[in-house]
XYZ file of C-alpha atoms in Angstrom:
550
model
C 3.707 5.568 -28.392
C 6.195 6.701 -30.934
C 8.956 9.323 -29.904
C 7.340 12.434 -32.191
C 7.221 15.644 -31.432
C 3.847 17.098 -30.188
C 1.332 18.804 -32.993
C 1.887 22.537 -33.087
C -1.155 24.146 -30.371
C -1.022 21.267 -28.200
C -0.852 22.833 -24.694
C 1.629 21.290 -22.141
C -0.946 20.740 -19.687
C -3.113 18.236 -22.413
C 0.524 16.490 -23.352
C 0.962 15.741 -19.723
C -2.794 14.451 -19.332
C -2.747 12.580 -22.420
C 0.926 10.859 -21.228
C -0.592 10.185 -17.948
C -3.478 8.304 -19.454
C -1.304 6.149 -21.548
C 0.582 5.139 -18.320
C 0.489 1.312 -17.524
C -2.835 0.718 -15.190
C -3.184 -2.227 -12.755
C -5.551 -4.736 -13.816
C -7.335 -5.233 -10.458
C -10.870 -6.033 -11.951
C -10.853 -9.580 -11.209
C -11.120 -8.911 -7.392
C -14.607 -8.210 -6.458
C -13.786 -5.632 -3.768
C -12.448 -3.146 -6.224
C -16.501 -3.028 -7.633
C -16.731 -0.296 -4.421
C -14.272 2.039 -6.401
C -14.811 4.264 -9.417
C -13.287 3.585 -12.740
C -11.502 7.295 -12.134
C -10.094 5.823 -8.802
C -8.865 2.417 -10.387
C -6.893 4.314 -13.011
C -4.951 5.818 -10.465
C -3.798 2.484 -8.629
C -0.603 1.374 -9.220
C -0.048 -1.151 -6.212
C -2.557 -3.064 -4.493
C -3.166 -5.932 -1.980
C -6.482 -7.555 -1.319
C -6.354 -9.633 2.128
C -8.673 -10.739 5.138
C -10.352 -14.112 5.938
C -12.909 -13.209 2.731
C -11.102 -10.894 0.617
C -13.078 -8.361 1.718
C -9.968 -5.477 2.770
C -7.575 -3.773 0.432
C -4.812 -1.273 0.581
C -3.913 0.319 -2.684
C -1.362 2.785 -3.446
C -1.887 5.298 -6.399
C 0.436 6.827 -8.934
C 1.447 9.969 -6.386
C 2.314 7.486 -3.169
C -1.207 8.309 -1.792
C -2.396 5.013 0.226
C -6.194 4.041 0.366
C -7.798 1.637 2.061
C -11.426 0.123 1.925
C -13.724 -3.014 3.543
C -14.523 -4.310 6.394
C -11.659 -3.202 8.696
C -11.566 -6.323 10.948
C -9.915 -6.007 13.892
C -8.652 -2.455 12.627
C -6.657 -3.784 9.798
C -7.510 -0.799 7.617
C -5.489 1.323 9.810
C -7.849 4.341 9.706
C -7.717 4.675 13.803
C -11.281 2.714 14.306
C -12.963 -0.391 13.617
C -15.659 0.876 11.292
C -16.150 -0.700 8.037
C -16.296 1.543 4.712
C -17.731 0.991 0.959
C -15.462 4.336 0.362
C -11.860 4.825 -0.210
C -10.204 6.411 3.094
C -6.844 7.619 2.800
C -4.229 6.704 5.657
C -2.067 10.129 5.761
C 0.543 8.293 7.750
C 1.906 6.117 4.844
C 1.058 8.683 2.038
C 4.368 9.593 0.114
C 6.099 6.531 1.911
C 6.439 4.209 -1.007
C 5.475 0.970 -0.477
C 8.404 -1.900 -1.041
C 6.358 -4.776 0.400
C 3.329 -6.047 2.117
C 2.026 -9.103 3.881
C -0.590 -9.660 6.312
C -2.056 -12.379 8.582
C -5.272 -14.232 9.785
C -6.397 -11.705 12.532
C -5.640 -9.908 10.062
C -2.742 -8.086 10.913
C -0.699 -6.064 8.286
C 3.328 -5.529 7.889
C 4.530 -3.308 5.453
C 7.847 -2.084 4.447
C 8.695 1.039 2.948
C 11.744 1.381 0.000
C 13.500 3.301 2.871
C 13.627 0.000 4.591
C 11.326 1.138 7.496
C 8.580 -1.345 9.068
C 5.093 -0.395 9.754
C 2.365 -2.719 11.744
C -1.245 -2.776 12.168
C -4.492 -4.565 13.058
C -5.040 -7.600 15.100
C -2.368 -8.324 18.220
C -3.753 -10.613 20.644
C -0.312 -12.861 20.128
C 1.967 -9.584 19.795
C 2.351 -10.009 16.144
C 2.643 -6.172 15.791
C 5.928 -6.486 17.126
C 5.389 -3.212 19.780
C 5.747 -5.132 23.018
C 2.103 -5.068 23.610
C -1.014 -7.353 22.856
C -3.281 -4.457 22.107
C -4.803 -4.145 18.590
C -2.831 -1.280 16.513
C -5.480 0.942 14.902
C -3.466 2.828 12.950
C 0.077 2.100 11.259
C 3.112 2.483 13.857
C 6.928 2.137 13.026
C 8.370 -0.849 14.403
C 11.685 0.071 15.622
C 12.916 -2.258 18.557
C 16.082 -4.109 17.256
C 15.441 -2.790 13.744
C 17.033 0.444 14.091
C 19.923 1.282 11.272
C 18.353 -1.921 9.517
C 16.724 -1.665 6.047
C 13.934 -4.078 5.532
C 13.624 -5.416 1.968
C 11.364 -8.203 2.377
C 7.951 -8.947 4.962
C 5.939 -12.309 5.673
C 3.496 -12.949 7.770
C 1.804 -16.246 9.083
C -1.610 -16.380 10.678
C -0.502 -14.669 13.664
C 3.605 -14.076 13.524
C 5.584 -11.714 11.547
C 9.005 -12.092 9.613
C 11.435 -9.501 8.048
C 14.588 -10.023 5.775
C 17.011 -6.965 6.181
C 19.503 -6.016 3.041
C 22.224 -7.368 5.286
C 20.686 -10.840 5.139
C 19.431 -11.117 8.437
C 15.966 -12.273 9.434
C 13.746 -11.140 12.216
C 10.777 -12.697 13.629
C 7.737 -11.612 16.368
C 4.504 -12.771 17.605
C 2.768 -16.211 17.887
C 4.942 -18.957 18.846
C 2.925 -21.922 19.971
C 5.035 -24.263 17.584
C 8.130 -22.791 17.433
C 7.378 -20.569 14.396
C 9.393 -17.548 15.566
C 12.384 -19.902 15.631
C 13.550 -18.998 18.933
C 14.107 -22.347 20.263
C 11.001 -22.012 22.843
C 7.349 -21.751 22.205
C 6.814 -18.495 24.295
C 5.337 -15.781 22.422
C 7.620 -13.191 21.253
C 6.268 -9.415 21.732
C 9.617 -7.589 19.724
C 11.357 -8.229 16.987
C 14.559 -10.612 17.421
C 17.031 -11.893 15.171
C 16.644 -15.616 14.054
C 19.954 -17.124 14.897
C 21.090 -20.634 15.557
C 22.059 -22.412 12.144
C 21.422 -18.838 10.431
C 23.648 -17.071 12.557
C 26.341 -16.706 9.366
C 24.167 -17.354 6.918
C 23.190 -14.386 4.299
C 19.292 -14.822 3.547
C 17.873 -13.883 0.406
C 14.060 -14.883 0.600
C 11.680 -15.513 3.205
C 8.140 -17.065 3.525
C 5.448 -17.951 6.258
C 2.799 -20.546 6.260
C 0.005 -20.998 8.886
C 2.402 -21.761 11.380
C 5.640 -22.181 9.993
C 8.832 -20.032 8.319
C 11.115 -20.694 6.198
C 14.188 -18.833 4.962
C 16.479 -19.260 1.564
C 20.010 -18.626 1.824
C 22.451 -17.355 -0.889
C 23.786 -20.945 -1.876
C 20.525 -21.816 -2.425
C 19.820 -24.196 0.892
C 16.419 -23.819 2.585
C 16.028 -23.584 6.502
C 12.551 -24.306 8.242
C 11.114 -24.110 11.563
C 7.640 -24.003 13.267
C 4.965 -26.556 13.106
C 5.067 -29.544 11.159
C 1.995 -31.567 11.415
C 1.323 -32.000 7.593
C 5.021 -32.295 6.620
C 5.401 -28.937 5.490
C 8.756 -27.955 6.930
C 10.251 -30.964 4.284
C 12.251 -33.093 6.910
C 10.488 -36.542 6.485
C 8.850 -36.129 9.862
C 5.697 -34.480 11.394
C 7.313 -33.186 14.430
C 7.647 -29.412 15.317
C 11.087 -27.616 14.917
C 11.605 -24.653 17.419
C 14.911 -23.607 15.426
C 16.076 -23.410 12.086
C 16.874 -26.608 10.097
C 18.376 -27.276 6.800
C 16.239 -29.537 4.615
C 18.474 -32.220 3.856
C 16.707 -33.548 1.291
C 17.440 -30.690 -1.426
C 21.244 -31.510 -0.802
C 22.841 -30.384 -4.045
C 19.614 -28.361 -5.279
C 19.982 -24.720 -5.501
C 16.656 -22.849 -4.454
C 15.901 -19.390 -5.286
C 12.280 -18.864 -4.149
C 10.391 -20.312 -1.512
C 6.264 -19.976 -1.095
C 4.028 -21.263 1.345
C 0.142 -22.198 1.647
C -1.833 -22.943 4.095
C 0.184 -26.184 5.285
C 2.258 -26.776 2.102
C 5.461 -25.587 0.763
C 6.461 -24.957 -3.042
C 10.247 -23.627 -3.926
C 11.609 -22.888 -7.118
C 15.079 -23.879 -8.335
C 17.564 -22.406 -10.054
C 17.230 -24.459 -13.207
C 13.423 -23.608 -13.177
C 11.975 -26.651 -11.406
C 9.412 -27.166 -8.711
C 9.414 -28.963 -5.708
C 6.677 -29.473 -3.168
C 5.789 -31.035 0.129
C 3.195 -30.357 3.081
C -0.869 -30.643 3.252
C -2.344 -32.285 -0.081
C -6.047 -32.681 1.070
C -6.843 -30.566 -2.140
C -4.144 -31.862 -4.471
C -2.034 -28.663 -3.447
C 1.341 -30.395 -3.982
C 0.473 -31.261 -7.725
C 1.245 -34.646 -7.556
C -1.682 -36.374 -9.111
C -2.816 -37.653 -5.568
C -4.291 -36.342 -2.142
C -1.453 -38.040 0.032
C 0.357 -35.578 2.224
C 4.332 -35.852 1.595
C 6.844 -34.828 4.162
C 9.676 -34.749 1.629
C 10.350 -32.812 -1.264
C 8.463 -33.831 -4.355
C 9.173 -32.879 -8.036
C 5.764 -31.040 -9.587
C 6.024 -31.564 -13.211
C 4.727 -28.423 -15.022
C 4.760 -29.063 -18.581
C 8.170 -29.065 -20.045
C 8.904 -25.520 -19.867
C 10.973 -23.642 -17.248
C 9.185 -22.556 -14.274
C 9.834 -18.351 -13.159
C 7.654 -17.973 -11.002
C 5.825 -19.838 -8.149
C 2.648 -18.772 -5.943
C 0.931 -19.657 -2.969
C -0.863 -17.731 -0.067
C -0.832 -18.946 3.602
C -4.738 -18.386 3.691
C -5.541 -20.648 0.994
C -4.868 -24.348 -0.227
C -4.188 -22.894 -3.908
C -0.931 -23.327 -6.084
C 0.419 -21.374 -9.369
C 3.131 -21.205 -11.547
C 4.389 -19.254 -14.575
C 6.675 -20.712 -17.102
C 9.134 -18.969 -19.066
C 6.775 -18.852 -22.639
C 4.457 -16.757 -20.161
C 2.241 -19.344 -19.508
C 0.101 -19.971 -16.142
C -0.662 -23.141 -14.363
C -2.828 -23.785 -11.282
C -3.544 -26.694 -9.026
C -4.813 -27.432 -5.446
C -8.398 -25.969 -4.378
C -10.188 -24.454 -7.089
C -13.393 -22.823 -5.638
C -14.369 -25.761 -3.486
C -12.758 -28.439 -6.104
C -9.515 -30.381 -6.161
C -6.972 -30.148 -9.050
C -4.166 -32.408 -8.433
C -2.217 -32.054 -11.399
C -0.876 -28.359 -12.514
C -3.890 -27.067 -14.847
C -2.945 -24.921 -17.936
C -5.058 -21.296 -17.455
C -5.983 -18.777 -19.448
C -4.302 -16.441 -17.351
C -1.419 -14.054 -17.952
C -0.263 -13.840 -14.558
C -0.442 -16.044 -11.277
C -2.284 -13.070 -9.454
C -5.365 -13.801 -11.245
C -5.314 -17.331 -10.260
C -5.602 -16.415 -6.985
C -8.456 -13.655 -7.613
C -10.480 -16.531 -9.583
C -9.772 -19.674 -8.112
C -8.813 -19.205 -4.648
C -10.668 -19.140 -1.410
C -10.628 -16.613 0.031
C -9.763 -14.500 -3.430
C -6.652 -12.618 -1.909
C -3.527 -11.643 -3.197
C -0.572 -13.800 -2.734
C 1.630 -10.793 -3.057
C 1.620 -6.774 -2.976
C 0.618 -6.534 -6.752
C 2.160 -3.684 -8.437
C 2.841 -2.399 -12.396
C 5.967 -3.240 -13.727
C 8.623 -0.344 -13.368
C 9.525 0.904 -16.915
C 12.953 2.539 -17.463
C 11.589 4.735 -19.668
C 10.305 7.865 -18.198
C 7.597 10.233 -19.763
C 7.168 13.683 -19.716
C 4.812 13.492 -16.947
C 7.133 11.659 -15.223
C 9.941 13.432 -15.615
C 8.710 16.860 -14.416
C 7.405 15.046 -11.258
C 10.514 13.771 -10.784
C 12.369 17.157 -10.766
C 10.077 18.737 -8.334
C 12.307 20.316 -5.294
C 15.424 19.321 -6.871
C 18.480 22.038 -6.190
C 20.779 20.795 -8.659
C 18.371 21.876 -11.705
C 16.349 24.536 -10.146
C 16.864 28.112 -10.979
C 14.842 29.576 -8.183
C 13.836 29.026 -4.611
C 11.102 29.764 -2.544
C 11.790 30.528 1.104
C 8.359 29.702 3.491
C 9.018 29.317 6.902
C 12.725 29.150 7.161
C 12.670 26.098 4.466
C 13.649 26.162 0.838
C 11.752 24.757 -2.175
C 13.490 24.523 -5.221
C 11.789 25.091 -8.753
C 11.927 25.779 -12.417
C 10.688 29.441 -13.220
C 9.851 28.180 -16.920
C 7.498 25.325 -15.373
C 6.256 27.686 -13.097
C 5.049 30.258 -15.964
C 3.996 27.704 -18.371
C 1.637 25.870 -15.680
C 0.286 28.892 -13.171
C -1.251 32.421 -14.578
C -0.287 33.644 -11.303
C 3.570 33.211 -11.671
C 3.414 34.493 -15.241
C 2.695 38.005 -14.291
C 4.977 38.142 -11.161
C 8.236 36.068 -11.810
C 10.955 37.649 -13.853
C 14.731 36.364 -15.005
C 16.301 38.389 -12.235
C 14.499 36.442 -9.212
C 16.590 33.469 -7.363
C 15.116 33.457 -4.088
C 11.385 34.571 -3.337
C 9.969 34.960 0.286
C 6.747 33.639 0.969
C 4.790 34.868 4.312
C 1.275 34.406 3.326
C 0.834 30.848 3.531
C 2.715 27.910 5.572
C 5.363 25.666 4.133
C 3.039 22.688 4.072
C 0.247 24.300 2.264
C 2.910 26.422 -0.319
C 5.249 23.189 -0.940
C 1.767 21.229 -2.099
C 1.229 23.866 -4.392
C 4.079 23.899 -6.079
C 4.186 19.963 -6.024
C 0.917 20.209 -7.671
C 2.030 22.265 -10.765
C 4.602 19.617 -11.320
C 2.443 16.524 -10.405
C -1.464 17.708 -11.240
C -2.153 15.884 -7.842
C -1.953 17.392 -4.117
C -0.935 15.499 -0.621
C -1.942 17.101 2.112
C -4.674 16.720 5.308
C -7.640 18.127 5.232
C -6.899 20.696 7.773
C -3.971 22.031 5.472
C -5.995 21.633 2.636
C -8.185 24.529 3.965
C -5.025 26.947 3.535
C -4.316 25.392 0.299
C -8.133 26.070 -0.635
C -7.478 30.008 0.257
C -4.452 30.039 -2.005
C -6.026 28.474 -5.295
C -8.910 31.054 -4.618
C -6.714 33.746 -4.420
C -4.328 32.505 -7.463
C -7.912 31.490 -9.155
C -6.616 28.068 -9.549
C -10.361 26.561 -10.001
C -8.934 23.049 -10.828
C -6.694 23.077 -7.586
C -9.781 24.235 -5.602
C -11.661 21.419 -6.377
C -8.950 18.896 -5.552
C -8.755 20.773 -2.383
C -12.358 19.982 -1.915
C -12.184 16.470 -2.867
C -9.267 16.088 -0.185
C -11.363 17.698 2.560
C -14.353 15.747 2.049
C -12.129 12.552 2.210
C -10.908 13.627 5.469
C -14.121 14.944 7.449
C -15.049 13.758 10.676
C -16.935 14.692 13.556
C -14.382 16.884 15.215
C -13.354 19.011 11.899
C -16.460 19.060 10.330
C -17.656 22.815 11.728
C -14.042 23.890 10.972
C -14.337 22.735 7.300
C -17.760 23.807 6.769
C -16.289 27.266 8.129
C -13.722 27.149 5.545
C -16.151 26.507 2.644
C -18.280 29.410 3.395
C -15.349 31.397 3.910
C -14.141 30.633 0.186
C -16.966 30.245 -1.594
C -16.865 26.413 -2.233
C -20.682 25.978 -2.297
C -20.543 22.246 -3.424
C -18.207 21.646 -0.121
C -20.189 23.949 1.858
C -23.107 21.708 0.719
C -21.195 18.609 1.657
C -19.832 19.933 5.010
C -23.481 20.681 5.877
C -25.103 17.486 5.179
C -22.448 15.856 7.001
C -22.957 17.916 10.390
C -26.724 17.085 9.892
C -26.018 13.461 9.825
C -24.149 13.381 12.634
C -25.745 16.656 14.775
C -25.867 15.034 18.045
C -22.079 14.466 18.210
C -20.695 17.758 16.211
C -23.232 19.909 18.537
C -20.706 18.642 21.412
C -17.426 19.722 19.382
C -15.334 22.682 20.667
C -15.553 23.705 17.202
C -19.327 24.005 17.393
C -18.897 26.280 20.635
C -16.518 28.437 19.122
C -18.514 28.762 15.917
C -18.850 32.059 14.388
C -22.039 33.743 15.531
C -23.212 34.702 12.126
C -22.521 31.112 10.761
C -23.999 29.497 13.644
C -27.227 31.497 13.185
C -27.200 30.361 9.407
C -26.245 27.034 10.483
C -29.296 26.753 12.732
C -31.714 28.400 10.527
C -30.980 26.159 7.483
C -30.832 22.630 9.727
C -34.136 23.910 10.903
C -35.499 24.391 7.196
C -34.125 20.363 6.438
C -36.204 19.017 9.651
C -33.214 18.489 11.773
C -34.873 19.821 14.903
C -38.412 17.724 14.326
C -39.461 15.625 17.413
């Protein structure tokens, strides 16, 4: 898009909408599970990871850092607080606004996620303590892992089948979970219930990259050496043997070769050197080493990918597939391809290695958290979003519940009729007592972003505000948020709010939910405390739709 001034007569809102629609979108259409999402939902996705034993679970983040999940929910791996599968996206409120930096998953499955702040959250299968919380109880909601990671910023995460590994900004590696083959690198085969630093010969090394196979672990240090530990029955450690390794051991065969990245498949390993060359070793029953045969290799073996320099390698611990991207943008794959064996690197028509796993791998999962590539240029919409609550540029403060919210008068006047009528140039601080801090902050942030971030209970207060300020679009967004967060416990409260604020569509939705879950809803405290007139109307309406028929 050229940098031209907008044509006369175009509103700020229309301009913002145009710019938002021009933002890069994530191409997730090749993963079948996204057929459950509407085109409108898919347009908002900026990060995604498809995982699970059959690619039947997905977590994604939207442009305003909301996090959603959907799918089978095996072992509670969606983090929704239960084990109910869902074909409609459910929001993970505890992760919204966190800004996901990286994510990995195990076979249970369990999920390990790091935020841009370096915090680590885990949830899902935990029979082997792979969540790092000291227990073997499954985790149904994301919980922060803090033991031994306090004051540490995690910059990379990796999962094996049932063990977990993280890399900190100061080059330290921490592991926990299943350890039957020494994959946590502690020197024993006892499971490790909490994160502990991997030391041994990594003690004084700065690690720059990590990866996990099903039951093995790998680390690349800053001088390009590769250290390996764990299960080695297929030669996946590259040590020239098949014996397990309970502590990190350097791959001597790579002496003099500077490795930049390592990637692990189910039982095979790929590394990428600083010269753009690939070495592979380990299991090869599907040709996943790319050597032209199906013989396992316990030593690093060169993989010939045309004559071009390779800039990216890809493998996933749940699959026997390998992929690579060259400097000229060509993508190659080898190994298991929809049940068939491809023993040499095969040129595909894809533009990214992610598509290889969507279309060829079994299961069709993602080998990494897929993200829209960052663009240094900020659009008008992005710039406005960035300036919300910025004290350095703001010229007005709202004082709500003892806390300040920093805003810009001109933007408020442009975006909201209410502020056009009440703001004047002398205002510096405005006290607000009619609404709570979370509600009023969400409203002001909406004026900068066109989106809201609130749990459903707080969205009721925002619905009240939207009604008072005659913000019809905001009312619709509040109703959507409430619909997404309805459950048996809060259904009556949300129905009452819908009636109070004359939100007819929401009222009908809440009423239908109550009828469909009538037995449980009528046993909640909300039903017991229900307003008398509302209760009479509810019973009458429920009777008319046949809720009390024998």
